[in-house]
Coordinates of C-alpha atoms in Angstrom, one line a residue:
X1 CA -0.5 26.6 -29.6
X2 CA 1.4 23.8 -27.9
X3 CA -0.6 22.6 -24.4
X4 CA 1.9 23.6 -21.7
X5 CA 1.2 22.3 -18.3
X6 CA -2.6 22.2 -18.9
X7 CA -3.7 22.7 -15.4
X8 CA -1.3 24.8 -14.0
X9 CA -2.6 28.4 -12.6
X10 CA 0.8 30.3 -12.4
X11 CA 0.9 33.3 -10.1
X12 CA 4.0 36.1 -11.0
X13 CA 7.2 35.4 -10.7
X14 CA 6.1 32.9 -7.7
X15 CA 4.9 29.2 -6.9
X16 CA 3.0 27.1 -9.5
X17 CA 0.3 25.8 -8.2
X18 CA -2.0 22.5 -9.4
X19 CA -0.6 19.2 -10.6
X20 CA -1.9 17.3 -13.6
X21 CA -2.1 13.5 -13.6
X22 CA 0.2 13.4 -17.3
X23 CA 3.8 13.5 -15.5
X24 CA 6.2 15.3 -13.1
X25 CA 7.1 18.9 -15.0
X26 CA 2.6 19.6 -14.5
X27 CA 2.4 17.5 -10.8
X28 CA 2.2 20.0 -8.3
X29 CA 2.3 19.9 -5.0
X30 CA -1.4 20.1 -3.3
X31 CA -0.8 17.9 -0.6
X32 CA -0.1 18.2 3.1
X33 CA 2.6 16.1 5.5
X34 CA 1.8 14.6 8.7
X35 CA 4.0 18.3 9.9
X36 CA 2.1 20.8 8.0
X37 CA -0.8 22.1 10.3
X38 CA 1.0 22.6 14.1
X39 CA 3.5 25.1 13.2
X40 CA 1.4 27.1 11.1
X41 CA -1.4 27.5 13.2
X42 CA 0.9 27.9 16.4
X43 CA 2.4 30.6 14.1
X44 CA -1.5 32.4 13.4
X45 CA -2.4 32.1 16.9
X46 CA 0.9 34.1 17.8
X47 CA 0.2 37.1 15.6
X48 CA -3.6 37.1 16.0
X49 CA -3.0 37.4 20.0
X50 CA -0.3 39.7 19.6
X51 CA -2.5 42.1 17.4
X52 CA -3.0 45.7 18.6
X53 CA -6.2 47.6 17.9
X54 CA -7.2 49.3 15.3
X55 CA -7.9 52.8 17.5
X56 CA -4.9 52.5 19.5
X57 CA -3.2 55.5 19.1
X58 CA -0.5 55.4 21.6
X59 CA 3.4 55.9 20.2
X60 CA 4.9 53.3 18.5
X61 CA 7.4 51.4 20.1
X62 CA 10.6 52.6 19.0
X63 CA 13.5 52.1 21.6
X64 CA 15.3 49.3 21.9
X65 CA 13.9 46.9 24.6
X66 CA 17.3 44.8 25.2
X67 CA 20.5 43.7 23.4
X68 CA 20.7 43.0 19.8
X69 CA 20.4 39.1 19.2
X70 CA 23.0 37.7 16.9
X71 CA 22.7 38.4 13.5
X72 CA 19.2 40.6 13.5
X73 CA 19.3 44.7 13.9
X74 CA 16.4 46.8 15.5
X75 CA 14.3 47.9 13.5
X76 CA 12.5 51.0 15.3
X77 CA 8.6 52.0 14.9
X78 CA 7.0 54.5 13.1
X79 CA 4.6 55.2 10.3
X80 CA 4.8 54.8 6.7
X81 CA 2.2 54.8 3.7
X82 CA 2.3 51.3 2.9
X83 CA 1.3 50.3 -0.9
X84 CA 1.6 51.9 -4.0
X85 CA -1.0 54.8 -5.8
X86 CA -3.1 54.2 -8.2
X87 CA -1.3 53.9 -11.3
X88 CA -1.5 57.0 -14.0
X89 CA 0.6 56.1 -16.9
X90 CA -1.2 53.1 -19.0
X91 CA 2.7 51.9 -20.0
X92 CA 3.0 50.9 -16.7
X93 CA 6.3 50.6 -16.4
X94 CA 6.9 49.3 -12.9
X95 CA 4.7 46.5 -13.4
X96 CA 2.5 47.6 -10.6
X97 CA -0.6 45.0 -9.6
X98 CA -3.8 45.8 -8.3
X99 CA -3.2 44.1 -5.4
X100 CA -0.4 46.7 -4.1
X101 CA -3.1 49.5 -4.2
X102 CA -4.3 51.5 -2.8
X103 CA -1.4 53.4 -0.4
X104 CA -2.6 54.0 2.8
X105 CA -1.1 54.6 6.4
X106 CA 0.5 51.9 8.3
X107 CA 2.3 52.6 11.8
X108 CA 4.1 49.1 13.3
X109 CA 5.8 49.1 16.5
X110 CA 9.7 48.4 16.4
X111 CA 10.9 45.0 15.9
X112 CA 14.5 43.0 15.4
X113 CA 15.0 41.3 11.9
X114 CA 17.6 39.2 10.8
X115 CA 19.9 41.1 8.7
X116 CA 20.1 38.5 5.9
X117 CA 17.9 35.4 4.6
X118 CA 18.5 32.6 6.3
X119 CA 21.1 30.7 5.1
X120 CA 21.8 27.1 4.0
X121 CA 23.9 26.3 7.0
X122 CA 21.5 28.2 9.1
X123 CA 19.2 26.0 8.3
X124 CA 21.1 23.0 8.3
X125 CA 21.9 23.7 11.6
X126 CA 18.2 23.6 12.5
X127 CA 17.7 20.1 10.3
X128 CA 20.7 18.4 12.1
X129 CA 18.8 19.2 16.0
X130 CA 15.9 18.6 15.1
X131 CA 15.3 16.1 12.2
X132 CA 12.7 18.3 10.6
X133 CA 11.8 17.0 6.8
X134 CA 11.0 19.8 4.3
X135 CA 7.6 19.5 2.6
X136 CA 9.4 18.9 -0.4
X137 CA 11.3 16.0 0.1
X138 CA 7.6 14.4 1.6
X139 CA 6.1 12.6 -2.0
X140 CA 2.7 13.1 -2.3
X141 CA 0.0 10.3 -2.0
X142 CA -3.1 9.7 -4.4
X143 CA -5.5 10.5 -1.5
X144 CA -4.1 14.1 -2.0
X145 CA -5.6 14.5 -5.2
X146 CA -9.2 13.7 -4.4
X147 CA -11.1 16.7 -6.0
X148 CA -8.5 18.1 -7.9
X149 CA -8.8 15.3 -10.9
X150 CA -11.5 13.3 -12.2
X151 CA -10.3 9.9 -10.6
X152 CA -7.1 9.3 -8.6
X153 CA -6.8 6.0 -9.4
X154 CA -5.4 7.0 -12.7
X155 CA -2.7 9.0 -11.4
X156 CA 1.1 6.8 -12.1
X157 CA 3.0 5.5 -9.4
X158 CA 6.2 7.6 -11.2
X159 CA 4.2 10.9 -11.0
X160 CA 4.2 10.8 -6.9
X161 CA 7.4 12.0 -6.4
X162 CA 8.7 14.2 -4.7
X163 CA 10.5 17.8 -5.5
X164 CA 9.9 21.0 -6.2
X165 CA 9.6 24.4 -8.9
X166 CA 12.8 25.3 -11.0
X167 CA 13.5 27.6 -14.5
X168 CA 14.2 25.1 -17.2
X169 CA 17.0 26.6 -19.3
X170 CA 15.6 24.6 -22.0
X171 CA 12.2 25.2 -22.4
X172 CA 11.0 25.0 -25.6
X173 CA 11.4 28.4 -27.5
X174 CA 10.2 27.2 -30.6
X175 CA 7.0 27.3 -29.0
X176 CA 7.3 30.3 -26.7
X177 CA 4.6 32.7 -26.8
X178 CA 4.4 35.6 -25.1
X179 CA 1.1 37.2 -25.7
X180 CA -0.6 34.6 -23.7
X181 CA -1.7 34.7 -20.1
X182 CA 0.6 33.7 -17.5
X183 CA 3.4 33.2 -20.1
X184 CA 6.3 33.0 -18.3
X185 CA 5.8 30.1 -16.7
X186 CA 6.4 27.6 -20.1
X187 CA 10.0 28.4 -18.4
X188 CA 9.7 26.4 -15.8
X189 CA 8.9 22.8 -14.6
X190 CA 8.7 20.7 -12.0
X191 CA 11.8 19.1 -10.8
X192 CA 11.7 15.8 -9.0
X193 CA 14.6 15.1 -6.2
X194 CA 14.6 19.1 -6.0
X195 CA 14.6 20.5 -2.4
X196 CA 16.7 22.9 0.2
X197 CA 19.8 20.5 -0.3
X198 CA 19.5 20.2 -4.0
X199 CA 18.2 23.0 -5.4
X200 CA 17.8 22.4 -9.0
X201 CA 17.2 18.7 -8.8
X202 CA 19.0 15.4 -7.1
X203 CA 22.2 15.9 -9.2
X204 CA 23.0 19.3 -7.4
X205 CA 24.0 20.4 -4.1
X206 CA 24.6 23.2 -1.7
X207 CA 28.2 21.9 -1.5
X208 CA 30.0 25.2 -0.7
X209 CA 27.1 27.5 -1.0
X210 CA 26.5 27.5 3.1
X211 CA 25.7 31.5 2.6
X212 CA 23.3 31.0 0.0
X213 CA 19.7 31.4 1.0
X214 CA 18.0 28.3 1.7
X215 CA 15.4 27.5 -1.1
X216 CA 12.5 25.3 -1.9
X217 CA 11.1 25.7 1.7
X218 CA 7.1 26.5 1.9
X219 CA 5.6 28.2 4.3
X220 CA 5.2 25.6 7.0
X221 CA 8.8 25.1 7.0
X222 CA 9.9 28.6 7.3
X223 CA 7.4 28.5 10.5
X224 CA 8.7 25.8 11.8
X225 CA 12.5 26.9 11.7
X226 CA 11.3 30.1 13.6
X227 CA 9.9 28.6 16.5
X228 CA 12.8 26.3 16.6
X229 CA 14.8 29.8 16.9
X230 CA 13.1 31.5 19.3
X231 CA 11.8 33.7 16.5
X232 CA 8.6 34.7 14.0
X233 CA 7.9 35.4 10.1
X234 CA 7.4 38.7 9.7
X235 CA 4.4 40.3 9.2
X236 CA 3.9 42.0 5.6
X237 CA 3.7 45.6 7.2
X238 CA 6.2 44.9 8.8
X239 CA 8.7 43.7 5.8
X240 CA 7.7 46.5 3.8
X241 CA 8.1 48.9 6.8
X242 CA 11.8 47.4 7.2
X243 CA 12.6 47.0 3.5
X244 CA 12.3 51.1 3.2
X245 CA 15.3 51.8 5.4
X246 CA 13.5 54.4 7.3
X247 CA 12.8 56.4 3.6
X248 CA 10.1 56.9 1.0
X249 CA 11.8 55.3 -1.8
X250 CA 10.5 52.8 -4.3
X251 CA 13.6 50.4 -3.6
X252 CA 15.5 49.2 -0.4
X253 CA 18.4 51.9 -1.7
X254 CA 16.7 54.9 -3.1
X255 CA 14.2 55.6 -6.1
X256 CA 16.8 55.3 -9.2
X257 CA 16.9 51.6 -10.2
X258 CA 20.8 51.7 -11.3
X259 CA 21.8 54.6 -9.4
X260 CA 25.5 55.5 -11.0
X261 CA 25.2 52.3 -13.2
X262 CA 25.7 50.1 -10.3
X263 CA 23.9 46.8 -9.9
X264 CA 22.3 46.8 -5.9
X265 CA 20.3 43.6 -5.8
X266 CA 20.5 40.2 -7.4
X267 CA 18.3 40.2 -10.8
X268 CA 17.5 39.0 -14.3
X269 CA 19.4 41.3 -17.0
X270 CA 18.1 40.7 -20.3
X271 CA 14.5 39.6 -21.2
X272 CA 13.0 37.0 -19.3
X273 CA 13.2 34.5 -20.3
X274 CA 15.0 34.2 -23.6
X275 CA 17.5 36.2 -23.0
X276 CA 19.9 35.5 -19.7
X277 CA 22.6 37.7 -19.1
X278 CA 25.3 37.9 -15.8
X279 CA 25.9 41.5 -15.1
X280 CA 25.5 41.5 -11.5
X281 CA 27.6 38.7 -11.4
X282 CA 25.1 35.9 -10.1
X283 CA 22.9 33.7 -12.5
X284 CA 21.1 32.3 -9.4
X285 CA 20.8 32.9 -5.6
X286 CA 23.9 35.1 -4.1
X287 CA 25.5 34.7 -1.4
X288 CA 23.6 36.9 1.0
X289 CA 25.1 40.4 1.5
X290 CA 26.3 40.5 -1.7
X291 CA 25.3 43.9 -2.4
X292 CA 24.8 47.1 -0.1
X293 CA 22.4 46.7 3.0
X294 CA 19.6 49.5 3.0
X295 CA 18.8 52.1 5.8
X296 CA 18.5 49.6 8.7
X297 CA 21.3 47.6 7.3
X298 CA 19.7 44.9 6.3
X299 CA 21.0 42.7 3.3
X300 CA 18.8 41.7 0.4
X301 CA 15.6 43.2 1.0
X302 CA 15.1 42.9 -2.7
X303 CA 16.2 40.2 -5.4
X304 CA 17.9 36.8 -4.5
X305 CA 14.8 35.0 -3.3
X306 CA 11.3 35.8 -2.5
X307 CA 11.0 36.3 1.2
X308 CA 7.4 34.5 3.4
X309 CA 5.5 36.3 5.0
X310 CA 3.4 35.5 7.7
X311 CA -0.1 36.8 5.8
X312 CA -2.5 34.7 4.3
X313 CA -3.2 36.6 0.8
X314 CA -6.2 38.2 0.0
X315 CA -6.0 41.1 -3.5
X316 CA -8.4 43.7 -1.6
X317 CA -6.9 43.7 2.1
X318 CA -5.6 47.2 1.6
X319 CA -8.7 48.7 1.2
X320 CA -9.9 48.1 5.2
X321 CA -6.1 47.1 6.2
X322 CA -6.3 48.3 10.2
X323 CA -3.7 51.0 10.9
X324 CA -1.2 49.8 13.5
X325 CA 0.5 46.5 13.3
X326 CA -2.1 44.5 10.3
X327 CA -1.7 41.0 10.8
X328 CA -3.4 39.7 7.3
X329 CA -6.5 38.9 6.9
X330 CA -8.2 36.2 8.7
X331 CA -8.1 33.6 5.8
X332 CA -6.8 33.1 1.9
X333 CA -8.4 33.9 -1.2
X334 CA -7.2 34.4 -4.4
X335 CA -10.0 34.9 -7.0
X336 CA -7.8 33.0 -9.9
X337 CA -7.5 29.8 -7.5
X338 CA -10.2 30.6 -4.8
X339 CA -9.8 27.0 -3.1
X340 CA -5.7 27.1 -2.6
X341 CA -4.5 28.3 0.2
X342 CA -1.6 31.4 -0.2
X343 CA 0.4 33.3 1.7
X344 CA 2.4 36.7 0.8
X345 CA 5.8 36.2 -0.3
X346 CA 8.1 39.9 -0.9
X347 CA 11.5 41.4 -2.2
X348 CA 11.7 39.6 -5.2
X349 CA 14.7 37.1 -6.4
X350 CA 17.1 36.2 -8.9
X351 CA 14.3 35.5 -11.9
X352 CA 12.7 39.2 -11.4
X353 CA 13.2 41.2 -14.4
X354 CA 12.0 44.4 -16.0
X355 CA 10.0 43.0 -18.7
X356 CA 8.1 40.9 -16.4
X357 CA 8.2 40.9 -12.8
X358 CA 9.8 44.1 -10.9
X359 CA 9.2 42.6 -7.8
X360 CA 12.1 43.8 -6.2
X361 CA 10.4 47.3 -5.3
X362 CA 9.9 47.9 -1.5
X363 CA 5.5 48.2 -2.2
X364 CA 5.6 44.9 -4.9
X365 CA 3.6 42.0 -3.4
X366 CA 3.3 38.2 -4.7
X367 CA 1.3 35.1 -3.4
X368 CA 2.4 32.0 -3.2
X369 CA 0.8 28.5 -2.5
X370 CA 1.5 27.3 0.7
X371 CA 2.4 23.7 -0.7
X372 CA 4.0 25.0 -3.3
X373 CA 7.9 25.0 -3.3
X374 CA 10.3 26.9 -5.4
X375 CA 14.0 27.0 -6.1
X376 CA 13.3 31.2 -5.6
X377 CA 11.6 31.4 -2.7
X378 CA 13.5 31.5 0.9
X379 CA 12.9 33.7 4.0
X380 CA 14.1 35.5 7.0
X381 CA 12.6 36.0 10.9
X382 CA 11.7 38.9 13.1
X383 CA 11.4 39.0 17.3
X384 CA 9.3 41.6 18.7
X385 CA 9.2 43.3 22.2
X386 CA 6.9 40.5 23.3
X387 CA 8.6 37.8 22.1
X388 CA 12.6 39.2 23.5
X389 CA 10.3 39.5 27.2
X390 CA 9.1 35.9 27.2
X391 CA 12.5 34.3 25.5
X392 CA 15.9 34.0 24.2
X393 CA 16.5 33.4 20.3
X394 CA 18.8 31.0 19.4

């Protein structure tokens, strides 16, 4: 079999993670900016103080505290079984992970989200006051590397460069294999010059796509845009609480994928990755609220890009998950990659498919490294009661 990025750990449907020292489609971004630690620890401390106790079993808040800020919708408290059961048919057809399982009882206290992702000019908006450089337009130094190959020194001046994670059309399918682990990344490459103004690489541009999500943002950006708005990443209970619209259902709309043979989020239609198909009329992100909002009436809750969360990832955190208002764990560990650091991302994007990744279901989880940009990954904010009392959002 033809060696395809020989060091890369890929994670589904999500970030690639480790860089190799032979060229920029396997040299991955493990490497931190003078910006990366102060907004995501500001970030932490916010949810671990804001935390409610396990055995507090007082209401959850559900009425409104004050007017709806621009652009979000309340999203009032309540329980839910959070997470997915264990899975009886050996077909599997939803694709369900370990990781989801098992479902157990979550009750959040009410919360505003923003309706949509956050959007290219949203964003802009936030680069133009403040100057703020995305991780992935930072290149990476040698000094970044230490531990993760043999001897640094070896590593090319042309391989530190800056970019991020795309799907490569033309990946080799002469080669293609898919009855090997962690196949469906020999689709994809790294992409230098890639970032939230060029998507897919320096020759692109998000020249009228201002309500596009913004993309290739890690999680220390997305962090950073929310304090400069007045707002927070939402907590994973919290997304999936939101992304049921108030129902028991599998997705954001109901439990029948194509109910009435419509197409309700933006997907991959055909099998990934060979075959590429348009049915729902986007080959890449959509502008949001291209399709139907859910229950709370919010937009794209699953498909068009993966969504940050604020948790660091950890596969068993279900199993002793608190009750009311989980914050995460207290630190990252993935046993594939145990020394990278990962977040939770949800909702799925553009590349999920049914062959592969059916991330768009409200329960589906996915863990990303947090230095690890993609072209399918973007995300949206939440205020809570606490946050509304002390502040306006932008």
């Amino acid at each position: 079999m033809k060696s395809w990025l020989p060091l890369a750990a890929f994670l589904s449907c999500g970030a690639v993670l480790l860089a190799v020292v032979t060229g920029p489609e396997s040299l991955f971004s493990h490497r931190e900016s003078p910006k990366a630690t102060t907004p995501v620890a500001e970030n932490t401390a916010h949810n671990k103080a804001a935390e409610t106790p396990e055995e507090d079993t007082s209401p959850p808040i559900t009425k409104e505290p004050g007017p709806t800020p621009d652009g979000m919708v309340w999203i009032p408290g309540g329980t839910f079984e959070m997470g997915t059961d264990p899975i009886s048919s050996p077909k599997n057809p939803d694709k369900v992970k370990q990781d989801e399982i098992p479902k157990h009882e979550v009750t959040v206290d009410g919360f505003w989200m923003d309706v949509a992702e956050v959007t290219n000019a949203e964003f802009a908006k936030f680069v133009d006051e403040t100057g703020y450089v995305t991780f992935a337009e930072i290149p990476p130094k040698r000094e970044d590397f230490i531990g993760m190959v043999p001897d640094i020194s070896l590593i090319p001046d042309e391989n530190l460069v800056a970019g991020s994670l795309i799907f490569n059309p033309d990946f080799d399918r002469e080669s293609f294999r898919d009855d090997v682990q962690n196949w469906e990344y020999q689709a994809w490459k790294y992409q230098p010059g890639a970032d939230w103004r060029h998507p897919t690489g320096p020759d692109s541009s998000i020249e009228g796509l201002d309500d596009h999500p913004v993309v290739n943002v890690v999680y220390r950006d997305c962090v950073a845009y929310c304090k400069w708005a007045g707002k927070r990443l939402p907590t994973e209970a919290e997304w999936e609480y939101a992304a049921h619209g108030g129902k028991d259902v599998k997705y954001p709309w109901g439990n029948e994928f194509l109910p009435d043979g419509e197409y309700m989020c933006n997907y991959w239609q055909g099998t990934f990755p060979t075959d590429r198909q348009n049915l729902d009329g986007f080959l890449d992100t959509a502008p949001v609220k291209s399709f139907p909002p859910n229950g709370y009436g919010l937009y794209d809750m699953a498909g068009n890009v993966w969504e940050w969360v604020n948790d660091y990832y950890r596969p068993d955190y279900y199993r002793r998950s608190p009750k009311r208002n989980p914050q995460g764990p207290d630190n990252s560990f993935d046993p594939n990659e145990p020394g990278i650091e990962k977040r939770v991302t949800r909702g799925g994007s553009f590349l999920c498919n049914t062959n592969n990744c059916t991330g768009y279901r409200c329960a589906a989880r996915m863990r990303s490294d947090v230095t690890s940009p993609s072209y399918h990954t973007g995300f949206r904010c939440v205020i809570d009661s606490q946050m509304a009392a002390a502040g306006k959002a932008k």
